[in-house]
Coordinates of C-alpha atoms in Angstrom, one line a residue:
Chain A
M1 CA 63.0 58.1 216.3
K2 CA 62.6 61.8 216.7
K3 CA 63.3 62.3 213.0
M4 CA 60.6 59.9 212.1
K5 CA 58.1 61.8 214.3
K6 CA 59.0 65.1 212.6
E7 CA 58.5 63.5 209.2
A8 CA 55.1 62.2 210.2
M9 CA 54.2 65.6 211.5
W10 CA 55.0 67.2 208.2
A11 CA 53.1 64.5 206.4
Y12 CA 50.0 65.3 208.3
V13 CA 50.4 69.0 207.7
F14 CA 50.8 68.3 203.9
I15 CA 47.7 66.2 203.7
L16 CA 45.6 68.4 206.0
V17 CA 43.8 70.5 203.4
P18 CA 43.1 67.7 201.0
L19 CA 41.9 65.6 203.9
C20 CA 39.5 68.3 205.2
T21 CA 38.2 69.0 201.7
F22 CA 37.8 65.3 201.2
I23 CA 35.9 64.8 204.5
V24 CA 33.6 67.7 204.0
F25 CA 32.9 67.4 200.3
T26 CA 33.2 63.7 199.6
L27 CA 33.0 61.5 202.7
Y28 CA 30.3 63.5 204.4
P29 CA 28.1 63.7 201.2
V30 CA 28.5 60.0 200.6
I31 CA 27.4 59.1 204.1
S32 CA 24.7 61.6 204.1
A33 CA 23.5 60.3 200.7
A34 CA 23.1 56.9 202.3
V35 CA 21.2 58.5 205.2
I36 CA 18.9 60.7 203.0
S37 CA 18.1 57.6 200.9
F38 CA 16.1 56.3 203.8
Q39 CA 14.3 59.6 204.5
K40 CA 11.8 61.9 203.1
Y41 CA 14.1 64.9 203.2
R42 CA 12.8 68.2 204.5
P43 CA 15.1 71.2 205.2
L44 CA 13.6 71.3 208.7
G45 CA 13.2 67.8 210.1
S46 CA 13.3 64.9 207.7
E47 CA 11.0 62.0 208.1
W48 CA 12.4 58.4 208.3
V49 CA 10.7 56.2 205.7
G50 CA 12.8 53.1 205.7
L51 CA 13.1 51.4 202.3
D52 CA 10.3 53.3 200.7
N53 CA 12.6 55.3 198.4
Y54 CA 14.2 52.1 197.1
I55 CA 10.9 50.3 196.7
N56 CA 9.4 53.3 194.8
T57 CA 12.5 53.3 192.6
F58 CA 12.2 49.7 191.7
K59 CA 8.4 50.0 191.2
N60 CA 9.0 52.9 188.8
G61 CA 8.9 51.9 185.2
L62 CA 10.8 55.0 184.2
F63 CA 13.8 53.8 186.3
Y64 CA 14.2 50.7 184.2
K65 CA 13.7 52.7 181.0
A66 CA 16.4 55.1 182.1
L67 CA 18.8 52.2 183.0
K68 CA 18.1 50.6 179.6
N69 CA 18.7 53.9 177.8
T70 CA 22.0 54.4 179.8
L71 CA 23.0 50.9 178.8
V72 CA 22.2 51.3 175.2
Y73 CA 24.0 54.6 175.1
S74 CA 27.1 53.3 176.7
I75 CA 27.1 50.0 174.8
I76 CA 27.0 51.7 171.5
T77 CA 29.1 54.8 172.2
V78 CA 32.1 53.2 173.8
P79 CA 32.9 50.5 171.3
V80 CA 32.1 52.6 168.3
S81 CA 34.3 55.5 169.6
M82 CA 37.1 53.1 170.4
L83 CA 37.1 51.3 167.1
L84 CA 37.1 54.5 165.2
S85 CA 39.8 56.1 167.3
F86 CA 41.9 52.9 167.0
M87 CA 41.6 53.0 163.2
I88 CA 42.4 56.7 163.1
S89 CA 45.4 56.3 165.4
I90 CA 46.8 53.6 163.0
M91 CA 46.3 55.8 160.1
I92 CA 48.1 58.7 161.8
L93 CA 51.2 56.5 162.3
P94 CA 53.1 56.8 159.0
F95 CA 53.2 60.6 159.1
R96 CA 56.0 62.8 160.5
K97 CA 55.7 64.0 164.1
K98 CA 54.7 67.5 163.1
L99 CA 51.8 66.3 160.9
Q100 CA 50.7 63.8 163.6
S101 CA 50.4 66.7 166.1
V102 CA 48.3 68.7 163.6
F103 CA 45.9 65.8 163.2
K104 CA 45.8 65.1 166.9
A105 CA 45.1 68.7 167.6
A106 CA 42.3 68.8 165.0
F107 CA 40.6 65.8 166.6
Y108 CA 41.1 67.0 170.2
L109 CA 39.9 70.5 169.7
P110 CA 36.2 69.7 170.4
A111 CA 37.1 68.5 173.8
I112 CA 38.5 71.9 174.7
A113 CA 35.5 73.9 173.4
S114 CA 32.7 74.4 176.0
G115 CA 30.3 71.5 176.1
V116 CA 27.4 73.8 176.5
A117 CA 28.3 75.8 173.4
L118 CA 28.8 72.6 171.4
S119 CA 25.5 71.1 172.5
F120 CA 23.7 74.1 171.1
V121 CA 25.6 73.9 167.9
W122 CA 24.7 70.2 167.6
K123 CA 21.1 71.1 168.3
W124 CA 21.3 73.4 165.4
I125 CA 22.8 70.7 163.2
Y126 CA 19.9 68.4 164.2
D127 CA 17.3 71.1 163.4
P128 CA 14.0 69.4 162.3
L129 CA 13.2 71.9 159.6
P130 CA 14.0 70.9 156.0
S131 CA 16.5 73.7 156.1
G132 CA 18.3 72.0 159.0
L133 CA 21.9 71.1 158.4
L134 CA 21.7 67.3 158.8
N135 CA 18.5 67.2 156.9
N136 CA 20.2 68.9 154.0
V137 CA 23.0 66.3 154.1
V138 CA 20.7 63.3 154.2
K139 CA 18.6 64.8 151.3
V140 CA 21.6 64.2 149.1
F141 CA 21.3 60.5 149.8
G142 CA 17.7 60.6 149.0
L143 CA 16.4 60.3 152.6
S144 CA 13.5 62.2 153.8
N145 CA 13.3 65.0 156.4
Q146 CA 13.8 63.7 160.0
N147 CA 13.0 65.2 163.3
W148 CA 16.3 64.0 164.7
L149 CA 16.0 65.0 168.3
G150 CA 12.2 64.9 168.4
S151 CA 11.5 61.4 167.2
Q152 CA 11.8 58.3 169.3
K153 CA 13.5 56.5 166.6
T154 CA 16.4 58.9 166.1
A155 CA 16.8 60.9 169.4
M156 CA 19.1 58.4 171.1
L157 CA 21.1 57.8 167.9
S158 CA 21.6 61.6 167.6
L159 CA 23.0 61.9 171.1
I160 CA 25.3 58.9 170.4
I161 CA 26.7 60.3 167.2
M162 CA 27.4 63.6 169.0
A163 CA 29.1 61.8 171.9
V164 CA 31.2 59.7 169.6
F165 CA 32.6 62.7 167.7
A166 CA 33.2 64.7 170.9
G167 CA 35.1 61.8 172.6
L168 CA 37.2 60.8 169.6
G169 CA 40.1 63.1 170.2
Q170 CA 40.9 61.9 173.7
N171 CA 40.9 58.3 172.7
I172 CA 43.0 58.9 169.6
I173 CA 45.7 60.6 171.7
I174 CA 45.8 57.8 174.2
Y175 CA 45.9 55.2 171.5
T176 CA 48.6 56.9 169.5
A177 CA 50.7 57.2 172.6
A178 CA 50.3 53.5 173.1
L179 CA 51.1 52.7 169.5
L180 CA 54.2 54.8 169.4
G181 CA 55.5 52.9 172.4
I182 CA 55.5 49.6 170.5
D183 CA 59.0 48.2 170.0
S184 CA 59.9 47.9 166.4
T185 CA 61.4 44.4 166.9
Y186 CA 57.9 43.0 167.1
Y187 CA 57.2 44.3 163.6
E188 CA 60.5 42.9 162.4
A189 CA 59.7 39.5 163.7
A190 CA 56.3 39.7 162.0
D191 CA 57.9 40.8 158.8
I192 CA 60.2 37.8 158.9
D193 CA 57.2 35.5 159.3
G194 CA 55.7 37.2 156.2
A195 CA 52.8 38.9 158.0
T196 CA 50.6 41.2 156.0
F197 CA 49.7 44.7 157.2
F198 CA 46.3 43.6 158.6
Q199 CA 47.8 40.5 160.3
K200 CA 50.3 42.8 162.0
V201 CA 47.5 45.0 163.2
R202 CA 45.5 42.0 164.4
Y203 CA 48.2 39.9 166.0
V204 CA 50.9 42.4 167.0
V205 CA 49.3 45.8 167.6
W206 CA 45.9 44.8 169.0
P207 CA 47.2 42.5 171.7
I208 CA 49.9 45.0 172.8
V209 CA 47.5 47.9 173.1
K210 CA 45.0 45.8 174.9
P211 CA 45.7 47.3 178.4
T212 CA 44.9 50.7 176.8
T213 CA 41.7 49.4 175.3
V214 CA 40.7 48.0 178.7
F215 CA 41.4 51.3 180.4
L216 CA 39.4 53.2 177.8
T217 CA 36.5 50.8 178.0
I218 CA 36.3 51.1 181.8
T219 CA 36.6 54.9 181.9
G220 CA 34.3 55.2 178.9
V221 CA 31.5 53.1 180.4
I222 CA 31.9 54.9 183.8
N223 CA 31.6 58.2 182.0
G224 CA 28.7 57.0 179.9
F225 CA 26.8 55.8 182.9
Q226 CA 27.2 59.3 184.5
S227 CA 26.4 61.2 181.3
F228 CA 23.9 64.0 182.0
Q229 CA 24.8 67.3 180.3
N230 CA 24.0 66.5 176.6
A231 CA 20.7 64.9 177.3
Y232 CA 19.7 67.7 179.7
L233 CA 20.6 70.5 177.3
M234 CA 19.5 68.9 174.0
T235 CA 16.5 66.8 174.5
G236 CA 15.6 67.2 178.2
G237 CA 15.1 63.5 178.2
G238 CA 12.4 63.4 175.6
P239 CA 10.7 62.5 173.4
D240 CA 8.6 60.4 175.7
N241 CA 11.7 59.7 177.9
A242 CA 13.5 58.0 175.0
T243 CA 16.7 59.8 176.0
T244 CA 16.2 59.9 179.8
M245 CA 19.3 58.3 181.1
A246 CA 20.2 57.5 184.7
G247 CA 22.0 60.8 185.3
L248 CA 19.1 62.9 184.1
L249 CA 16.5 60.8 186.0
I250 CA 18.4 61.4 189.2
F251 CA 18.8 65.1 188.4
N252 CA 15.1 65.5 187.7
R253 CA 14.1 63.5 190.8
A254 CA 16.2 65.9 192.9
F255 CA 16.0 69.3 191.3
T256 CA 12.7 69.2 189.5
Y257 CA 10.6 67.2 191.9
F258 CA 12.7 67.8 195.0
E259 CA 12.5 64.2 196.0
Y260 CA 16.0 64.2 197.5
G261 CA 15.6 60.9 199.2
E262 CA 14.5 59.0 196.1
A263 CA 17.2 60.7 194.1
C264 CA 19.8 59.5 196.6
A265 CA 18.5 56.0 196.5
Q266 CA 18.7 56.0 192.7
A267 CA 22.2 57.4 192.8
L268 CA 23.3 54.7 195.2
I269 CA 21.8 52.0 192.9
L270 CA 23.6 53.6 190.0
A271 CA 26.9 53.6 191.9
A272 CA 26.4 49.9 192.8
I273 CA 25.9 49.1 189.1
I274 CA 29.0 51.0 188.1
A275 CA 31.0 49.3 190.8
V276 CA 29.9 45.8 189.8
F277 CA 30.6 46.6 186.2
A278 CA 34.1 48.0 186.9
V279 CA 35.0 45.0 189.0
L280 CA 33.6 42.6 186.4
Q281 CA 35.5 44.4 183.6
F282 CA 38.7 44.3 185.6
K283 CA 38.3 40.6 186.4
L284 CA 37.5 39.6 182.9
S285 CA 40.4 41.5 181.4
S286 CA 43.0 40.9 184.1
G287 CA 43.7 37.5 182.8
D288 CA 45.6 38.7 179.8
V289 CA 46.6 42.2 180.9
E290 CA 49.9 42.7 182.5
Y291 CA 50.3 45.8 184.6
Chain B
M1 CA 60.8 48.3 160.0
G2 CA 57.5 49.5 161.3
L3 CA 53.9 48.6 161.0
Y4 CA 53.8 50.2 157.5
K5 CA 55.8 48.8 154.6
K6 CA 58.7 51.0 153.6
Y7 CA 59.0 51.6 149.8
N8 CA 62.4 52.4 148.5
G9 CA 63.8 53.3 145.1
K10 CA 61.5 52.8 142.1
L11 CA 58.5 51.8 144.3
K12 CA 58.7 55.0 146.3
Y13 CA 55.7 56.4 144.5
K14 CA 53.6 53.6 146.2
G15 CA 54.4 55.0 149.6
T16 CA 53.5 58.5 148.5
I17 CA 50.2 57.4 147.1
R18 CA 49.4 55.5 150.3
N19 CA 50.2 58.4 152.5
F20 CA 48.3 60.7 150.3
L21 CA 45.2 58.5 150.6
L22 CA 45.6 58.2 154.4
A23 CA 45.9 62.0 154.7
A24 CA 42.8 62.5 152.7
V25 CA 40.8 60.2 154.9
L26 CA 42.2 61.8 158.1
L27 CA 41.5 65.2 156.7
T28 CA 37.9 64.3 156.0
I29 CA 37.4 63.1 159.6
A30 CA 39.1 66.2 160.9
L31 CA 36.7 68.4 158.9
V32 CA 33.8 66.6 160.5
T33 CA 35.2 66.9 164.1
L34 CA 36.1 70.5 163.6
F35 CA 32.8 71.4 161.9
P36 CA 30.8 72.3 165.0
I37 CA 33.6 74.7 166.1
Y38 CA 33.7 76.2 162.7
Y39 CA 29.9 76.6 162.7
M40 CA 30.0 78.2 166.1
V41 CA 32.5 80.8 165.0
I42 CA 30.9 81.7 161.7
S43 CA 27.4 81.9 163.1
S44 CA 28.7 84.3 165.7
F45 CA 29.3 86.9 163.0
G46 CA 25.6 86.7 161.9
A47 CA 23.0 89.2 162.8
P48 CA 21.6 89.0 166.4
T49 CA 18.1 87.9 165.4
E50 CA 16.0 85.3 167.0
A51 CA 16.4 81.7 165.9
G52 CA 13.3 81.5 163.7
G53 CA 14.6 84.0 161.2
A54 CA 18.1 82.7 161.0
S55 CA 19.4 80.9 157.9
Y56 CA 21.7 77.9 157.9
S57 CA 24.5 79.1 155.7
L58 CA 27.8 77.4 155.8
I59 CA 29.7 80.3 154.4
P60 CA 29.1 83.6 156.2
K61 CA 26.8 85.8 154.1
Q62 CA 27.6 88.8 156.2
F63 CA 30.2 89.8 158.7
T64 CA 29.0 91.9 161.6
L65 CA 30.1 92.1 165.2
N66 CA 26.6 93.0 166.3
S67 CA 26.1 89.7 168.0
Y68 CA 29.1 90.2 170.1
K69 CA 27.8 93.6 171.1
F70 CA 24.4 92.0 171.8
F71 CA 26.1 89.3 173.9
F72 CA 27.8 91.9 176.1
S73 CA 24.8 94.1 176.4
F74 CA 22.2 91.3 176.8
S75 CA 22.7 91.0 180.5
A76 CA 24.3 93.6 182.8
H77 CA 26.5 90.8 183.9
S78 CA 27.8 89.3 180.6
F79 CA 31.2 90.6 181.2
R80 CA 31.2 89.5 184.8
W81 CA 30.4 85.9 183.7
I82 CA 33.8 85.7 182.1
L83 CA 35.5 87.3 185.1
N84 CA 33.7 84.8 187.3
S85 CA 34.9 81.8 185.2
L86 CA 38.4 83.2 185.2
L87 CA 38.5 83.8 189.0
V88 CA 37.0 80.4 189.8
A89 CA 39.1 78.4 187.4
S90 CA 42.3 80.2 188.5
V91 CA 41.7 79.8 192.2
V92 CA 40.8 76.1 191.8
T93 CA 43.8 75.5 189.6
I94 CA 46.3 77.2 192.0
S95 CA 44.9 75.5 195.1
N96 CA 44.9 72.1 193.4
V97 CA 48.5 72.4 192.3
I98 CA 49.7 73.5 195.7
F99 CA 47.8 71.0 197.8
A100 CA 47.9 68.1 195.5
T101 CA 51.7 68.5 195.3
L102 CA 52.1 68.6 199.1
A103 CA 49.7 65.6 199.7
G104 CA 51.1 63.7 196.7
Y105 CA 54.6 64.1 198.2
A106 CA 53.5 63.0 201.6
F107 CA 51.9 59.9 200.2
A108 CA 54.8 59.1 197.9
K109 CA 57.8 59.7 200.1
L110 CA 56.9 60.2 203.7
R111 CA 56.1 57.5 206.2
F112 CA 53.4 58.2 208.7
P113 CA 50.8 56.2 210.6
G114 CA 47.6 55.8 208.5
C115 CA 49.4 56.5 205.2
K116 CA 48.0 53.4 203.5
V117 CA 44.5 53.8 204.9
F118 CA 44.2 57.4 203.8
F119 CA 45.5 56.7 200.4
F120 CA 43.1 53.8 199.9
V121 CA 40.2 56.0 201.0
L122 CA 41.3 58.5 198.4
L123 CA 41.3 55.8 195.7
V124 CA 37.8 54.7 196.6
A125 CA 36.6 58.3 196.7
M126 CA 37.8 58.8 193.1
M127 CA 35.4 56.1 191.9
V128 CA 32.2 57.5 193.6
P129 CA 29.9 58.7 190.8
Y130 CA 29.2 62.4 191.2
Q131 CA 25.4 61.6 191.2
V132 CA 25.9 60.1 194.7
T133 CA 27.3 63.3 196.2
Q134 CA 25.4 65.9 194.2
V135 CA 22.3 66.0 196.3
P136 CA 23.9 66.0 199.7
L137 CA 26.5 68.5 198.5
Y138 CA 23.7 70.8 197.2
I139 CA 21.9 70.4 200.6
L140 CA 25.2 71.1 202.4
V141 CA 26.0 74.2 200.5
V142 CA 22.5 75.7 200.1
N143 CA 20.6 74.6 203.3
V144 CA 23.3 74.0 205.9
L145 CA 26.2 76.3 205.1
K146 CA 23.9 78.8 203.3
I147 CA 26.6 79.9 200.9
Q148 CA 24.5 79.8 197.8
D149 CA 25.5 82.4 195.2
T150 CA 29.0 82.9 196.6
Y151 CA 32.5 82.2 195.2
M152 CA 33.0 80.0 198.2
A153 CA 30.3 77.7 197.0
L154 CA 31.7 77.6 193.5
V155 CA 35.3 76.9 194.6
A156 CA 35.2 74.9 197.8
P157 CA 34.1 71.4 196.6
T158 CA 36.9 71.2 194.0
L159 CA 39.7 72.9 196.1
V160 CA 41.7 69.7 195.9
T161 CA 40.4 66.8 193.9
C162 CA 41.4 63.2 194.8
Y163 CA 42.4 62.7 191.2
N164 CA 45.1 65.3 191.3
V165 CA 46.5 64.0 194.6
F166 CA 46.6 60.6 193.0
L167 CA 48.3 61.9 189.9
A168 CA 51.0 63.8 191.9
K169 CA 51.6 60.7 194.1
Q170 CA 52.1 58.5 191.1
F171 CA 54.6 60.8 189.6
F172 CA 56.5 61.6 192.8
T173 CA 56.9 57.9 193.5
S174 CA 59.2 57.6 190.4
L175 CA 61.5 60.3 191.7
P176 CA 64.7 58.9 193.3
T177 CA 64.4 58.9 197.1
S178 CA 68.1 59.3 197.5
I179 CA 68.1 62.9 196.5
M180 CA 65.5 63.7 199.2
E181 CA 67.5 61.6 201.7
S182 CA 70.6 63.6 201.1
A183 CA 68.8 66.9 201.2
K184 CA 67.5 65.8 204.6
I185 CA 70.9 64.9 205.9
E186 CA 72.1 68.4 204.7
G187 CA 69.5 69.8 207.1
C188 CA 66.8 70.6 204.5
S189 CA 63.3 70.8 206.1
Q190 CA 60.4 69.0 204.5
P191 CA 58.7 72.1 203.0
M192 CA 62.1 73.1 201.5
I193 CA 62.6 69.6 200.0
V194 CA 59.2 70.0 198.2
W195 CA 60.0 73.5 197.1
K196 CA 63.7 73.1 196.1
I197 CA 63.8 69.5 194.9
V198 CA 60.4 68.0 194.1
V199 CA 58.8 71.0 192.3
P200 CA 61.7 71.7 189.9
L201 CA 61.9 68.0 189.0
S202 CA 58.2 67.8 188.4
K203 CA 57.5 70.9 186.3
T204 CA 56.0 69.0 183.5
I205 CA 53.5 67.0 185.5
L206 CA 52.5 70.0 187.5
S207 CA 51.9 72.0 184.3
V208 CA 49.8 69.2 182.9
M209 CA 47.8 69.1 186.2
A210 CA 47.4 72.9 186.1
I211 CA 46.2 72.9 182.5
M212 CA 43.8 70.0 182.8
T213 CA 42.3 71.4 186.0
F214 CA 41.9 74.8 184.5
L215 CA 40.3 73.4 181.4
G216 CA 37.9 71.2 183.4
E217 CA 36.9 74.0 185.7
W218 CA 36.5 76.5 182.9
N219 CA 34.0 74.2 181.1
T220 CA 32.1 73.1 184.2
F221 CA 28.4 73.6 183.7
F222 CA 26.7 71.5 186.2
W223 CA 27.8 72.7 189.7
P224 CA 27.7 76.5 189.0
F225 CA 24.3 75.9 187.4
L226 CA 23.1 74.3 190.6
V227 CA 24.4 76.7 193.2
C228 CA 24.2 80.1 191.4
N229 CA 20.8 81.6 191.1
S230 CA 21.6 85.2 190.6
E231 CA 22.8 86.2 187.2
A232 CA 25.7 88.1 188.7
M233 CA 27.3 85.0 190.1
Q234 CA 27.0 82.8 187.0
T235 CA 30.0 81.5 185.2
V236 CA 30.1 82.0 181.4
Q237 CA 29.0 78.4 180.7
V238 CA 25.8 78.9 182.7
G239 CA 25.4 82.4 181.3
L240 CA 25.2 81.0 177.8
K241 CA 22.1 79.1 178.7
N242 CA 20.3 82.4 179.3
F243 CA 20.2 82.9 175.5
S244 CA 18.0 79.9 175.1
F245 CA 14.3 80.2 176.0
A246 CA 11.5 77.7 175.9
N247 CA 10.4 78.6 172.3
T248 CA 13.3 80.4 170.8
T249 CA 17.1 80.9 171.0
Y250 CA 19.2 84.0 170.3
F251 CA 21.6 81.8 168.4
A252 CA 24.1 84.2 166.9
P253 CA 24.6 86.1 170.2
M254 CA 24.9 82.8 172.1
M255 CA 27.5 81.6 169.6
A256 CA 29.3 84.9 170.0
G257 CA 29.4 84.3 173.8
A258 CA 30.5 80.7 173.1
T259 CA 33.3 81.9 170.9
V260 CA 34.4 84.4 173.5
S261 CA 34.4 81.7 176.2
A262 CA 36.2 79.3 174.0
L263 CA 38.8 81.7 172.9
P264 CA 41.1 81.7 176.0
M265 CA 41.1 77.9 175.8
F266 CA 42.0 77.8 172.2
I267 CA 44.8 80.3 172.7
L268 CA 46.0 78.2 175.7
F269 CA 45.8 75.1 173.6
F270 CA 47.8 76.3 170.7
S271 CA 50.5 77.8 172.9
L272 CA 50.7 74.8 175.2
Q273 CA 49.6 72.0 172.9
K274 CA 52.2 69.6 174.2
Y275 CA 50.9 69.8 177.7
F276 CA 47.3 69.4 176.7
L277 CA 48.0 66.3 174.6
E278 CA 50.3 64.9 177.2
G279 CA 47.7 65.6 179.9
V280 CA 45.2 63.3 178.3
T281 CA 47.6 60.3 178.4
V282 CA 48.7 60.8 182.0
G283 CA 47.5 57.7 183.9
A284 CA 46.3 56.0 180.8
V285 CA 49.5 54.7 179.1
K286 CA 52.2 52.8 180.9
G287 CA 55.8 53.2 180.0

């Protein structure tokens, strides 16, 4: 019994620092976000306003636009990125380990470079002048000059393309790890049944890596819903809020207009949406996923 | 037999052609993904003029280090930005590894009242979007604690992240409890068990944790951007933004700074590639 107590004592010592950090920098902020969302925050004496912040948010047309933008962004970026990385991971397979690593490194390198730096490079690629890089590329295909980030038609698409390329490496590495873990007996069985290459991909590989796909979808959507940096640095949400996503909306509410209360209300609504989505995803997929 | 057909004997050429085609496709995609990095590096060797006058050449027409000089002389603190990043990322990494290891061990192998509750809270905390905590955290740091523009403000919120504790716990659970039991019978104290048994057995996962934490912290833009107003306290990522103004951008010097800031990461990556690539899969792939 004395031993048990000693063990428990050490356990508390070990979790002390993480627990304090957690209480001060996560738990307290979460609770205080809930409180601030009912207030008109002032550094000296906030005013209690009840549900006003929530009502204002739901009355605000921009809020729905931002949600729609976030949804469009995630719904396109995540599947496209996953499909591409799944195909690339399959194409990597027949090569020797060394060569596989070289390719993986090449695809992963953008994830290591600073996001700020890359967003400025991409801004340069998307330059609206005829001398802009992408404009030079599309000219080859006979397309006219585009104002990629400045036009409502293409701004969101431009951010999506960038996000797909930046996120590819990570997905590829996770997929290849899953693919390499597939037991060769599955392929042997498929071969005996006379399956073609594409049938093997469809009926052997795809079902086996499904848990990985689910994982990538959930984390991808959660990240997509929280995305902020690229839109902030590249378009600032424009043109005409075509690229204002939830993350940017909340940031602007708080740090441009100093409406802390409303920003907190919006953030909590976002969190609720993410939570619902994550649970839904998990429920929908848990039927055929074994953990 | 694998997913791909094996060609033997006379048909071997078919396999070679197939692999050649696949390699060509992969190479093309790799060129596209690597292009922004290539562009960043070559434009950093251009002349430090303002954006309007710059040209968009893919092959460097000139090779000057003037933009690098410009970057370091642009602000009195250019050099300090890099030191700040280095300091912040190092401190955060070290404290994460130490405290996540201790807490992870406690959650994985020690029994104590409240163990399950604490761990559950940790899991929930991991899923809270950062947008929820950003405003209160900002208010806490700036208005309540008044530690704006200090290293404390930069470091404290990420001293130990729930994610790292979770990672450590997951890994330590797979270590055989019997070793720790026998060490305990031999009279080994708990801190000694962690130091002499758990740490040596978990070097890989701890390295992965260190590397990913360092990388994440090095590239963080948002938090330092919020809490650091003075140029002297900015990290290099925030500092880069100073080269962009409402109407113009000092592109070449900015890219010089970007290259300088990416260099340590690239060197780390090429020397520790295995850990980087492994790090991504931790928690994602079973088995």
